[in-house]
Coordinates of N, CA and C in Angstrom, one line a residue:
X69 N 2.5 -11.7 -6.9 CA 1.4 -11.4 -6.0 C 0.6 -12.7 -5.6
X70 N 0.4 -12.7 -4.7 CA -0.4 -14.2 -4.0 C -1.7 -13.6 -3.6
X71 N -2.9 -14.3 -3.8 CA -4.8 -14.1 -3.3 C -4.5 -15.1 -2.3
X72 N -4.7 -14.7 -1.2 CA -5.0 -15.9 -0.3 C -5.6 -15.2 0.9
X73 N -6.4 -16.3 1.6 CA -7.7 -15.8 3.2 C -6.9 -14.9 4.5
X74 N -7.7 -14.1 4.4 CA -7.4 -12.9 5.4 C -7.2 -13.8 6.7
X75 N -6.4 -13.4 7.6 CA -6.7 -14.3 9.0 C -6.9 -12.7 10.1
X76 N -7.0 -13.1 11.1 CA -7.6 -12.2 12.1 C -5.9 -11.1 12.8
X77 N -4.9 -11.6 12.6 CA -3.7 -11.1 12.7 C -3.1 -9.8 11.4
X78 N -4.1 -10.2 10.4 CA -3.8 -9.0 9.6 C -4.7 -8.2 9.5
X79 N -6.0 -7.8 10.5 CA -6.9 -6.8 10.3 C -5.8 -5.5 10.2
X80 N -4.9 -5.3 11.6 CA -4.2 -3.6 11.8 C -3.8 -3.7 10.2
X81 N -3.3 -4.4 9.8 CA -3.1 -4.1 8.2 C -3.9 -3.8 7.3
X82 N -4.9 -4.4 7.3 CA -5.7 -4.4 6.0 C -6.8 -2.6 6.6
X83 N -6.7 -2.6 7.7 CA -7.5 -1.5 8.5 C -6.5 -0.2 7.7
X84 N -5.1 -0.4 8.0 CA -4.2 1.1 7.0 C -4.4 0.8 5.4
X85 N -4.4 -0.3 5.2 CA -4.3 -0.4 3.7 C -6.2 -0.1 3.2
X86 N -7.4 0.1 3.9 CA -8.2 0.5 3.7 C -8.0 2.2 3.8
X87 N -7.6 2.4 4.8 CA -7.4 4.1 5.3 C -6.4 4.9 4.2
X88 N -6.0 4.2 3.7 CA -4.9 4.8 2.6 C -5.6 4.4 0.9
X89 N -6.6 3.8 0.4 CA -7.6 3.7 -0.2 C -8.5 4.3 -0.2
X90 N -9.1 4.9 0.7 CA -10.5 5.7 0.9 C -10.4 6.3 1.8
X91 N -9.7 7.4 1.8 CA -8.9 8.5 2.6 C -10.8 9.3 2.8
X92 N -11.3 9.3 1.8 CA -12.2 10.3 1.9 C -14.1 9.5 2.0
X93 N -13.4 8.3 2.8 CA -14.9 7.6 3.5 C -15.3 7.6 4.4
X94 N -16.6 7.9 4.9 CA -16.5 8.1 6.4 C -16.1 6.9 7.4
X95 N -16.1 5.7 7.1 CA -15.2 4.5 7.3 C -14.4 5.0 8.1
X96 N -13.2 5.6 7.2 CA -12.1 6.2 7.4 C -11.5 7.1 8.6
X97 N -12.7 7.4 8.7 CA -12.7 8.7 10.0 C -12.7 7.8 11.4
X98 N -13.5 6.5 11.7 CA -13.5 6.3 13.0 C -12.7 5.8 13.3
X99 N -11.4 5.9 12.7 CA -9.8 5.2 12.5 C -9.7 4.0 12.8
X100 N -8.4 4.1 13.0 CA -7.8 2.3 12.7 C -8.1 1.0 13.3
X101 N -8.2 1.5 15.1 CA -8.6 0.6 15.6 C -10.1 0.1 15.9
X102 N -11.4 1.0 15.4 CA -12.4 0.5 15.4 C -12.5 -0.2 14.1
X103 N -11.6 0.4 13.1 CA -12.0 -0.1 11.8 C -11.7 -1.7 11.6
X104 N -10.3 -1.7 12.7 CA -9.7 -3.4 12.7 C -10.8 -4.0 13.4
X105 N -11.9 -3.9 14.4 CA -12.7 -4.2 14.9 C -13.9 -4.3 14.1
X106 N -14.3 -3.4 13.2 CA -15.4 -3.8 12.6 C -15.2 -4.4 11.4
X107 N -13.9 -4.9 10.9 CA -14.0 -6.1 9.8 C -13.4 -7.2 10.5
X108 N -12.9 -7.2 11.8 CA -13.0 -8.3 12.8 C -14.7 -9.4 12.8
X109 N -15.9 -8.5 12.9 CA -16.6 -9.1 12.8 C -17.1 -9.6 11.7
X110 N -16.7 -9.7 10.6 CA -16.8 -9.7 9.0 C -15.9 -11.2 8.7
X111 N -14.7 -11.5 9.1 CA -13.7 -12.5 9.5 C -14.2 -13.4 10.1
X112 N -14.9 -13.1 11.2 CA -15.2 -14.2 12.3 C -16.2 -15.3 11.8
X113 N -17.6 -14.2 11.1 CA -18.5 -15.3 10.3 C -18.1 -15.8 9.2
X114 N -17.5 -15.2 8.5 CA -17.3 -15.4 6.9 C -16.1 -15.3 6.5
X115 N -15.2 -16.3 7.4 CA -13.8 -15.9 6.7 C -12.7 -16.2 5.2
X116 N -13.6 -17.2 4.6 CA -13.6 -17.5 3.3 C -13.5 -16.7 2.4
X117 N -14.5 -15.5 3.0 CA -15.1 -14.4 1.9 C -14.2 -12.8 2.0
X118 N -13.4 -13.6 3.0 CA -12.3 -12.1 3.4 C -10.8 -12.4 2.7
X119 N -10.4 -11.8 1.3 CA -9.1 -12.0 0.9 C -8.4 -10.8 1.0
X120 N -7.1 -11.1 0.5 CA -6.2 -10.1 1.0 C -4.6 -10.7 -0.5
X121 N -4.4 -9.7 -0.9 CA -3.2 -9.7 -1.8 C -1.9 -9.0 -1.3
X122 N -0.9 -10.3 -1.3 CA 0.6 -10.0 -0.7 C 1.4 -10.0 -2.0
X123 N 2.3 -8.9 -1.4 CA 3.4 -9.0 -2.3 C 4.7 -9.4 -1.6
X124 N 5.2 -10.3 -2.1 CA 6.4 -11.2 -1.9 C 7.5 -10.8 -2.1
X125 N 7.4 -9.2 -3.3 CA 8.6 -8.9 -3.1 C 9.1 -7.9 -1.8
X126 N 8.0 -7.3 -1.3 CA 7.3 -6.2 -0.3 C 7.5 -7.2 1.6
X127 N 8.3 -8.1 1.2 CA 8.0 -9.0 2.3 C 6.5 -9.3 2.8
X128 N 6.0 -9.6 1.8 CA 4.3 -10.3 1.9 C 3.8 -9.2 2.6
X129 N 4.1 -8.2 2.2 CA 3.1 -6.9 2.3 C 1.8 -6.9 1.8
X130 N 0.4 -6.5 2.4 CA -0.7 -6.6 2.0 C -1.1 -5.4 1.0
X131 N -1.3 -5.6 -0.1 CA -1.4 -4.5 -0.9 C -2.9 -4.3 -1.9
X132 N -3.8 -5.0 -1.5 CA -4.6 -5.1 -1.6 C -6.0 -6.0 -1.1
X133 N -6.9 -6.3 -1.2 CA -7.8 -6.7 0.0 C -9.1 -6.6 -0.9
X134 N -9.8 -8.1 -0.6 CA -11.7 -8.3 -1.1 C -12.4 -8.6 0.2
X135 N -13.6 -8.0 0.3 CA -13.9 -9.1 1.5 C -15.8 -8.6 1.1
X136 N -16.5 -9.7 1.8 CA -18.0 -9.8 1.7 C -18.7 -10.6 2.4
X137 N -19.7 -10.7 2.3 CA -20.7 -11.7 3.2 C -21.9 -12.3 1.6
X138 N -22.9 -13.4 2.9 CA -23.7 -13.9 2.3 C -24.7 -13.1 2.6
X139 N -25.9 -12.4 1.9 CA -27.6 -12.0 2.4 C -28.0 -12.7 3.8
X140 N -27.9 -13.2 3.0 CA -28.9 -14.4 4.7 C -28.0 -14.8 5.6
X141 N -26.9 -13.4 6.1 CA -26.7 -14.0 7.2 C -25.6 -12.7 7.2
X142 N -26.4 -12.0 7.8 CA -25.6 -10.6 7.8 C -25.8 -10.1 9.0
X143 N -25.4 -9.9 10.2 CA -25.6 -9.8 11.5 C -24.4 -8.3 11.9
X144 N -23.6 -8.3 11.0 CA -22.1 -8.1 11.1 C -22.1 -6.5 11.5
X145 N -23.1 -5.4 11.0 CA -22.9 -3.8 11.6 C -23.9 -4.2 12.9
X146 N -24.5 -4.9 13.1 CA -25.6 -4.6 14.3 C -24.4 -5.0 15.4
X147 N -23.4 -6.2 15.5 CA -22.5 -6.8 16.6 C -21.5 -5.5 17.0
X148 N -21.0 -5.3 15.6 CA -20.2 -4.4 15.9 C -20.3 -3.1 16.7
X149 N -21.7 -2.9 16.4 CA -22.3 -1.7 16.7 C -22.7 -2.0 18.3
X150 N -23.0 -3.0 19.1 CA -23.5 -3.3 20.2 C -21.9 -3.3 20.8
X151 N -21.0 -4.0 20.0 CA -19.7 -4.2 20.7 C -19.2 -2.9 21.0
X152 N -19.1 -1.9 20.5 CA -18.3 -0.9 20.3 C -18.8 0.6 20.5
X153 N -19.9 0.6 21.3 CA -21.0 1.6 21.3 C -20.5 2.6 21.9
X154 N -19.9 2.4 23.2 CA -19.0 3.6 23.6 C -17.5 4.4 22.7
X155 N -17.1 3.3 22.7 CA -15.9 3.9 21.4 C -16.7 4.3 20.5
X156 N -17.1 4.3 19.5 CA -18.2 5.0 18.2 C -19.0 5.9 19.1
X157 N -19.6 6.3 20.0 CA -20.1 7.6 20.7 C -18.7 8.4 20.7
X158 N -17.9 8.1 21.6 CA -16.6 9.4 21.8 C -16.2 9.2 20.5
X159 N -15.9 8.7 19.5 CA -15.2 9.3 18.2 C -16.7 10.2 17.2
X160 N -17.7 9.7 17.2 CA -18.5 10.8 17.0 C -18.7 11.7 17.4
X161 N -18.7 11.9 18.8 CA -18.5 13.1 19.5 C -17.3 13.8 19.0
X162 N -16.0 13.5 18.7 CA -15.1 14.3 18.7 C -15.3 14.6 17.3
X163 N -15.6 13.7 16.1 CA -15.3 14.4 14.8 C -16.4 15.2 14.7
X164 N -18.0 15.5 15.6 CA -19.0 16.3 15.5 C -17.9 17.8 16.1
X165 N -17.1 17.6 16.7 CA -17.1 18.9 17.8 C -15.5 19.5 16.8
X166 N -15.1 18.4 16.1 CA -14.1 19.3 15.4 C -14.7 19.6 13.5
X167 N -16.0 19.1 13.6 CA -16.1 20.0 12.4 C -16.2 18.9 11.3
X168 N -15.9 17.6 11.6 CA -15.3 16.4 10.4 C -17.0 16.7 9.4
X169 N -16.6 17.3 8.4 CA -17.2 17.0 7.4 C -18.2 15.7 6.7
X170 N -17.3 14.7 6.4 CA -17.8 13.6 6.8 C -19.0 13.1 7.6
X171 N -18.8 13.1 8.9 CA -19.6 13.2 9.9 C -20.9 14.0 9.8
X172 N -20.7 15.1 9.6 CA -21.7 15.6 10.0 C -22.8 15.4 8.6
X173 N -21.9 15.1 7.2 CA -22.8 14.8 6.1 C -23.6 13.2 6.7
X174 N -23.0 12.2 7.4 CA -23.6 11.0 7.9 C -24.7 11.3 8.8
X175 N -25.2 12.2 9.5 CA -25.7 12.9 10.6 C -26.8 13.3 9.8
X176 N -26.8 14.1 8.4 CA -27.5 14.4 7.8 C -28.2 13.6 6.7
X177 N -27.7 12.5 6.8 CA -28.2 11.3 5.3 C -29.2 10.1 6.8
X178 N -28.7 10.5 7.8 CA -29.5 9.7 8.7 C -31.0 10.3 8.9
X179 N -31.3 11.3 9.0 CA -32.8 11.8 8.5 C -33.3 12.3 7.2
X180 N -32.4 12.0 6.1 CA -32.9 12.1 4.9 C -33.8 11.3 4.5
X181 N -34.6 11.0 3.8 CA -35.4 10.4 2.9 C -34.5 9.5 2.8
X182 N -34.9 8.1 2.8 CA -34.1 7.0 1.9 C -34.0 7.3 0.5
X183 N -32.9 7.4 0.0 CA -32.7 6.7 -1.2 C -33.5 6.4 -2.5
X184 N -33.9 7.0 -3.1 CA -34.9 6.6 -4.5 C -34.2 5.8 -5.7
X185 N -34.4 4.7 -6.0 CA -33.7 3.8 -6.7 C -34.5 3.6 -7.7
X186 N -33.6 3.8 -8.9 CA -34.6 3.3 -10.1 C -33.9 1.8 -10.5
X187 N -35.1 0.7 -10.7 CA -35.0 -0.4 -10.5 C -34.7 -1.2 -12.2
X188 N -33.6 -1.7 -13.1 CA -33.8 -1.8 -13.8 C -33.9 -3.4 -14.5
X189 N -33.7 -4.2 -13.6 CA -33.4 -5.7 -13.3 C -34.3 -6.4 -11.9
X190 N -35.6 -6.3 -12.1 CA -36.7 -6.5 -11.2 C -36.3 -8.0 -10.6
X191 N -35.7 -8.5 -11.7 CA -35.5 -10.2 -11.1 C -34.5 -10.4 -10.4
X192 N -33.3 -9.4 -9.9 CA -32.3 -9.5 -9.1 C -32.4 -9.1 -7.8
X193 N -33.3 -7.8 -8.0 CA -34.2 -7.2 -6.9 C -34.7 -8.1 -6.2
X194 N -35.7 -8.8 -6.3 CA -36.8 -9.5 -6.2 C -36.3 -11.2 -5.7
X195 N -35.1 -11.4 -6.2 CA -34.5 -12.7 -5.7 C -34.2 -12.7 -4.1
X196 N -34.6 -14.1 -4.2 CA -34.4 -14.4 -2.4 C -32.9 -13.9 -2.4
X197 N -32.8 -13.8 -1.0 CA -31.5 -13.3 0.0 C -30.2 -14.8 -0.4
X198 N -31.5 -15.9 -0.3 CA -30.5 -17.2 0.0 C -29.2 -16.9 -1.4
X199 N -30.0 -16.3 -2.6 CA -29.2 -16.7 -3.6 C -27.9 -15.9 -3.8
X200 N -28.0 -14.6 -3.0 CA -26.6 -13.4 -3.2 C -25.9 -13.6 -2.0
X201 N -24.7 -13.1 -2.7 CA -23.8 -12.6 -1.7 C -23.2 -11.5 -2.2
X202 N -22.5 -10.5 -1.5 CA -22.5 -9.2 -1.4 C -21.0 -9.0 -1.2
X203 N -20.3 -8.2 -2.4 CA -19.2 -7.8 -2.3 C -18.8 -6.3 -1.9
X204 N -19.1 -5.9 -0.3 CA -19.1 -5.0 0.3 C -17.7 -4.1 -0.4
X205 N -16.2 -4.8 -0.4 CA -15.4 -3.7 -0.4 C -14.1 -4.6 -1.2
X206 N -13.7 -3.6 -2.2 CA -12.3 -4.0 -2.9 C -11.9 -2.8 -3.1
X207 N -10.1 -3.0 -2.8 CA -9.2 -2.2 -2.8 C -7.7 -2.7 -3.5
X208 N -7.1 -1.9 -4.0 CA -5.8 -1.8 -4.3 C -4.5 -0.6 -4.1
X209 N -3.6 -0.9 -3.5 CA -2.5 0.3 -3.4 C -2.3 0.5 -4.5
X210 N -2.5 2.3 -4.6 CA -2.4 2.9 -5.9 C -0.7 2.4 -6.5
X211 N 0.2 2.0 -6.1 CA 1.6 1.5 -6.4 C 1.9 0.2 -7.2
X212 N 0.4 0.0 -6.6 CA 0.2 -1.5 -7.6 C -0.4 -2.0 -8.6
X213 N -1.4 -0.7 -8.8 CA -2.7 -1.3 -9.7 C -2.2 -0.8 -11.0
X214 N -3.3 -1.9 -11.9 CA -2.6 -2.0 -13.5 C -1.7 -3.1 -13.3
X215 N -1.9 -3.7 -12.6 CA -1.2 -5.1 -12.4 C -2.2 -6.5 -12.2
X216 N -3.4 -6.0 -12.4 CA -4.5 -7.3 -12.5 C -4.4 -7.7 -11.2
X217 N -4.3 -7.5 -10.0 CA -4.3 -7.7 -8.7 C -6.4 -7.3 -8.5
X218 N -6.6 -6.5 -8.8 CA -8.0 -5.9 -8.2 C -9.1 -7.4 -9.0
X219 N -8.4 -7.6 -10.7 CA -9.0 -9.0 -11.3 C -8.7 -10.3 -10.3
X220 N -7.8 -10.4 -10.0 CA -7.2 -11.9 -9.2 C -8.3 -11.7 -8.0
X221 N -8.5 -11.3 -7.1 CA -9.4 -10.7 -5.9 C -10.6 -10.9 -6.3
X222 N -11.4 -10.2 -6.8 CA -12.8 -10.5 -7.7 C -13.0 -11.6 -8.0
X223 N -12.0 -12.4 -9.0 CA -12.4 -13.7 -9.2 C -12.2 -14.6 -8.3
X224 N -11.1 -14.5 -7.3 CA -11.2 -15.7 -6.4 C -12.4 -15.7 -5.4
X225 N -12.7 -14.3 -5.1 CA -14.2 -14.1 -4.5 C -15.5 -14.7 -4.9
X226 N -15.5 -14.3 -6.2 CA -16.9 -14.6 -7.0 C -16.6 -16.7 -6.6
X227 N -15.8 -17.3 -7.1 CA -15.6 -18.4 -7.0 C -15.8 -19.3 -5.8
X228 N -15.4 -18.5 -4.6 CA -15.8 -19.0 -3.4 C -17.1 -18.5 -2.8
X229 N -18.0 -17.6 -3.4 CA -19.3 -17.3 -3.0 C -20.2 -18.3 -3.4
X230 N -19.6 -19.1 -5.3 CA -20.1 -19.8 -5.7 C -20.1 -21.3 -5.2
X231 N -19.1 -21.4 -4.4 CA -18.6 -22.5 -3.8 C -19.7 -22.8 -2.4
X232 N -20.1 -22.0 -2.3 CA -20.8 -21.7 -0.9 C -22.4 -21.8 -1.3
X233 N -22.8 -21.9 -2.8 CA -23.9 -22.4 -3.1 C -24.6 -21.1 -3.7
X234 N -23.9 -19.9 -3.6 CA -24.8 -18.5 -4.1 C -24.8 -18.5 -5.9
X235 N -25.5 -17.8 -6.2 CA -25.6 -17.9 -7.7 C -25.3 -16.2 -8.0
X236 N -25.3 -15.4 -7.0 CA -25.5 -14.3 -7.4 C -24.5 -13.5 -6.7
X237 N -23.8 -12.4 -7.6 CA -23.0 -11.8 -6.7 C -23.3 -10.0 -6.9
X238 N -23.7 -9.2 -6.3 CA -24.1 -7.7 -6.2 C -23.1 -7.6 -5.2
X239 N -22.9 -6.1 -5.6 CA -22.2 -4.6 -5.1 C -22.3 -3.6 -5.2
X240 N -22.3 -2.0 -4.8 CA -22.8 -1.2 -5.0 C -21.2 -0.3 -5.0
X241 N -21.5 1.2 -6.0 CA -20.2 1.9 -6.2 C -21.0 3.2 -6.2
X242 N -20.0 4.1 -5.8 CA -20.5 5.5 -5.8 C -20.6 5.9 -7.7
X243 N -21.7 6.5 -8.0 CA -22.0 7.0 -9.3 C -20.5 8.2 -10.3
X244 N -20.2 8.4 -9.1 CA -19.0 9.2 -9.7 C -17.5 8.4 -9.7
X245 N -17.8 7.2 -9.3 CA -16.3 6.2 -9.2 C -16.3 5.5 -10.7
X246 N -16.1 6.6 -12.0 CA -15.8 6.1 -13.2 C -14.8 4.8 -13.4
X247 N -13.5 5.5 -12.5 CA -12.8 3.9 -12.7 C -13.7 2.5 -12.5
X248 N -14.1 2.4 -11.0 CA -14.5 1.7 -10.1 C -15.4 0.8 -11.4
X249 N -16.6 1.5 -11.9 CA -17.6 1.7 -12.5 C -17.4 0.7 -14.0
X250 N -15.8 1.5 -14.9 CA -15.6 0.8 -15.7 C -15.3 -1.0 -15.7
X251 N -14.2 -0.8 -14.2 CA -13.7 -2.4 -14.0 C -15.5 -3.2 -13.3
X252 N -16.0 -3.0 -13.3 CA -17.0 -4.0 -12.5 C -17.6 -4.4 -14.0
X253 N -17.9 -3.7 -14.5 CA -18.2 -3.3 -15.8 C -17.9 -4.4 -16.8
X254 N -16.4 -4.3 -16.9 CA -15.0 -5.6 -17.6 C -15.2 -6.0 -17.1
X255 N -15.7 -6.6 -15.8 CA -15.6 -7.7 -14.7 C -17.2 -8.7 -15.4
X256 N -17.8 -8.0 -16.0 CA -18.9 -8.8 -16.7 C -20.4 -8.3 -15.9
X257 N -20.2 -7.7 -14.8 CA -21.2 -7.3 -13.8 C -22.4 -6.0 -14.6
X258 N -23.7 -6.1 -14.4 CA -24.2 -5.1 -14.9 C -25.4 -4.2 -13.7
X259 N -25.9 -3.3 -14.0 CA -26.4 -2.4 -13.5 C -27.7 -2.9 -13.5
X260 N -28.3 -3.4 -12.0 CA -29.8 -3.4 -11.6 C -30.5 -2.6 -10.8
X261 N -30.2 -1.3 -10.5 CA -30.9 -0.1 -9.9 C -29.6 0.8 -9.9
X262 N -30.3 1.7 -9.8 CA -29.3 3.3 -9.5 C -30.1 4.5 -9.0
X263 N -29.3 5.0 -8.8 CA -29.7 6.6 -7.8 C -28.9 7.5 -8.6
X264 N -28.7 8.7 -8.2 CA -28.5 9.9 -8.4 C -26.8 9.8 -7.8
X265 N -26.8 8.8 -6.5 CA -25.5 9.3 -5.7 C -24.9 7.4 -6.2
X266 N -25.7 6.6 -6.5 CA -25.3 5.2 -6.4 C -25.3 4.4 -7.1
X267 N -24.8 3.2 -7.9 CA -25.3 2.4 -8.5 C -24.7 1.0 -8.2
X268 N -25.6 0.0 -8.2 CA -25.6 -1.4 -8.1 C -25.6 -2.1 -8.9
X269 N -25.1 -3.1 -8.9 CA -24.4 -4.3 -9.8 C -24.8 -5.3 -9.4
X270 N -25.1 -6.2 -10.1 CA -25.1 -7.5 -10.2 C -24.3 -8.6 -11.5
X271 N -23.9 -9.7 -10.9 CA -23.5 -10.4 -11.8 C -24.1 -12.4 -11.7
X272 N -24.5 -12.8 -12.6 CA -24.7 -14.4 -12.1 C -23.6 -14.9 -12.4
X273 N -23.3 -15.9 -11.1 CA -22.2 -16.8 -10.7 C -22.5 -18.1 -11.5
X274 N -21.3 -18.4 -12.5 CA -21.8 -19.5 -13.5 C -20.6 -20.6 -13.1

């Protein structure tokens, strides 16, 4: 297996290799080609921080995928969202009108109450923006994992955030992603707020 930087020719890949990982995200629903587009804009600023894991024997098949941004300099759903406004209208329209679950739970978390977070690491909270960077999304093909692939990904990430001057690296995982939950966990990262549906991680970059 080889870690090495996503380029802009492997989004349609890494866009199925997401969809087949998180079958049940609403990500997932606005399919492939807006999905190749909205980590298009994720690439373009920050493409250091976009990796991707080939297997060589798979003919450098992409079989898993890290990618993130810096705090202070996160622009990346507002572009997309201005680029793509008509396509994301007619795919909400259609998964509203056929019922997509998903959807209409999104529909409904958009006039909920924010989020109540209980805060247990005030000083990670409270840290400037300049100092984090944000490990939005890691994945692995279930065919592969248990192969230290999701470890190789994580650390070459944390390494080049550190490289880039950040000291701090947070993520957030759904409360019920035990796996997820344990490896960030092994990964040395600990818990500085949680919710009911969420919890956040942090780790310092040494």
């Amino acid at each position: 297996m080889k870690v090495i930087t996503a380029q802009p020719h492997n989004l349609p890949e890494i866009a199925r290799v997401h969809m087949m990982c998180f079958p049940d995200s609403f990500s997932s629903q606005i399919g492939e080609k807006l999905l190749t587009k909205f980590y298009l804009e994720y690439i373009k600023i920050n493409p250091d921080l976009f990796l991707i894991a080939t297997d060589e024997i798979r003919h450098n098949k992409i079989v898993g995928f890290c990618m993130g941004y810096v705090l202070d300099n996160h622009q990346f759903n507002k572009k997309f969202l201005i680029h793509n406004f008509g396509a994301l209208s007619i795919r909400s329209i259609y998964l509203c009108a056929t019922g997509n679950k998903l959807m209409l739970q999104k529909i409904k978390n958009a006039f909920a109450k924010n989020e109540e977070y209980e805060v247990l690491d005030p000083n990670i909270k409270n840290m400037s923006d300049k100092c984090k960077g944000d490990l939005l999304s890691i994945c692995v093909l279930d065919s592969v994992k248990g192969k230290g692939i999701a470890q190789q990904l994580i650390s070459e990430f944390e390494r080049r955030l550190n490289a880039q001057g950040k000291t701090i690296c947070i993520l957030s995982a759904k409360a019920t992603n035990d796996r997820g939950n344990r490896f960030y966990e092994k990964c040395g990262y600990h818990i500085y707020k949680k919710s009911c549906d969420s919890i956040c991680y942090a780790k310092e970059l040494l």
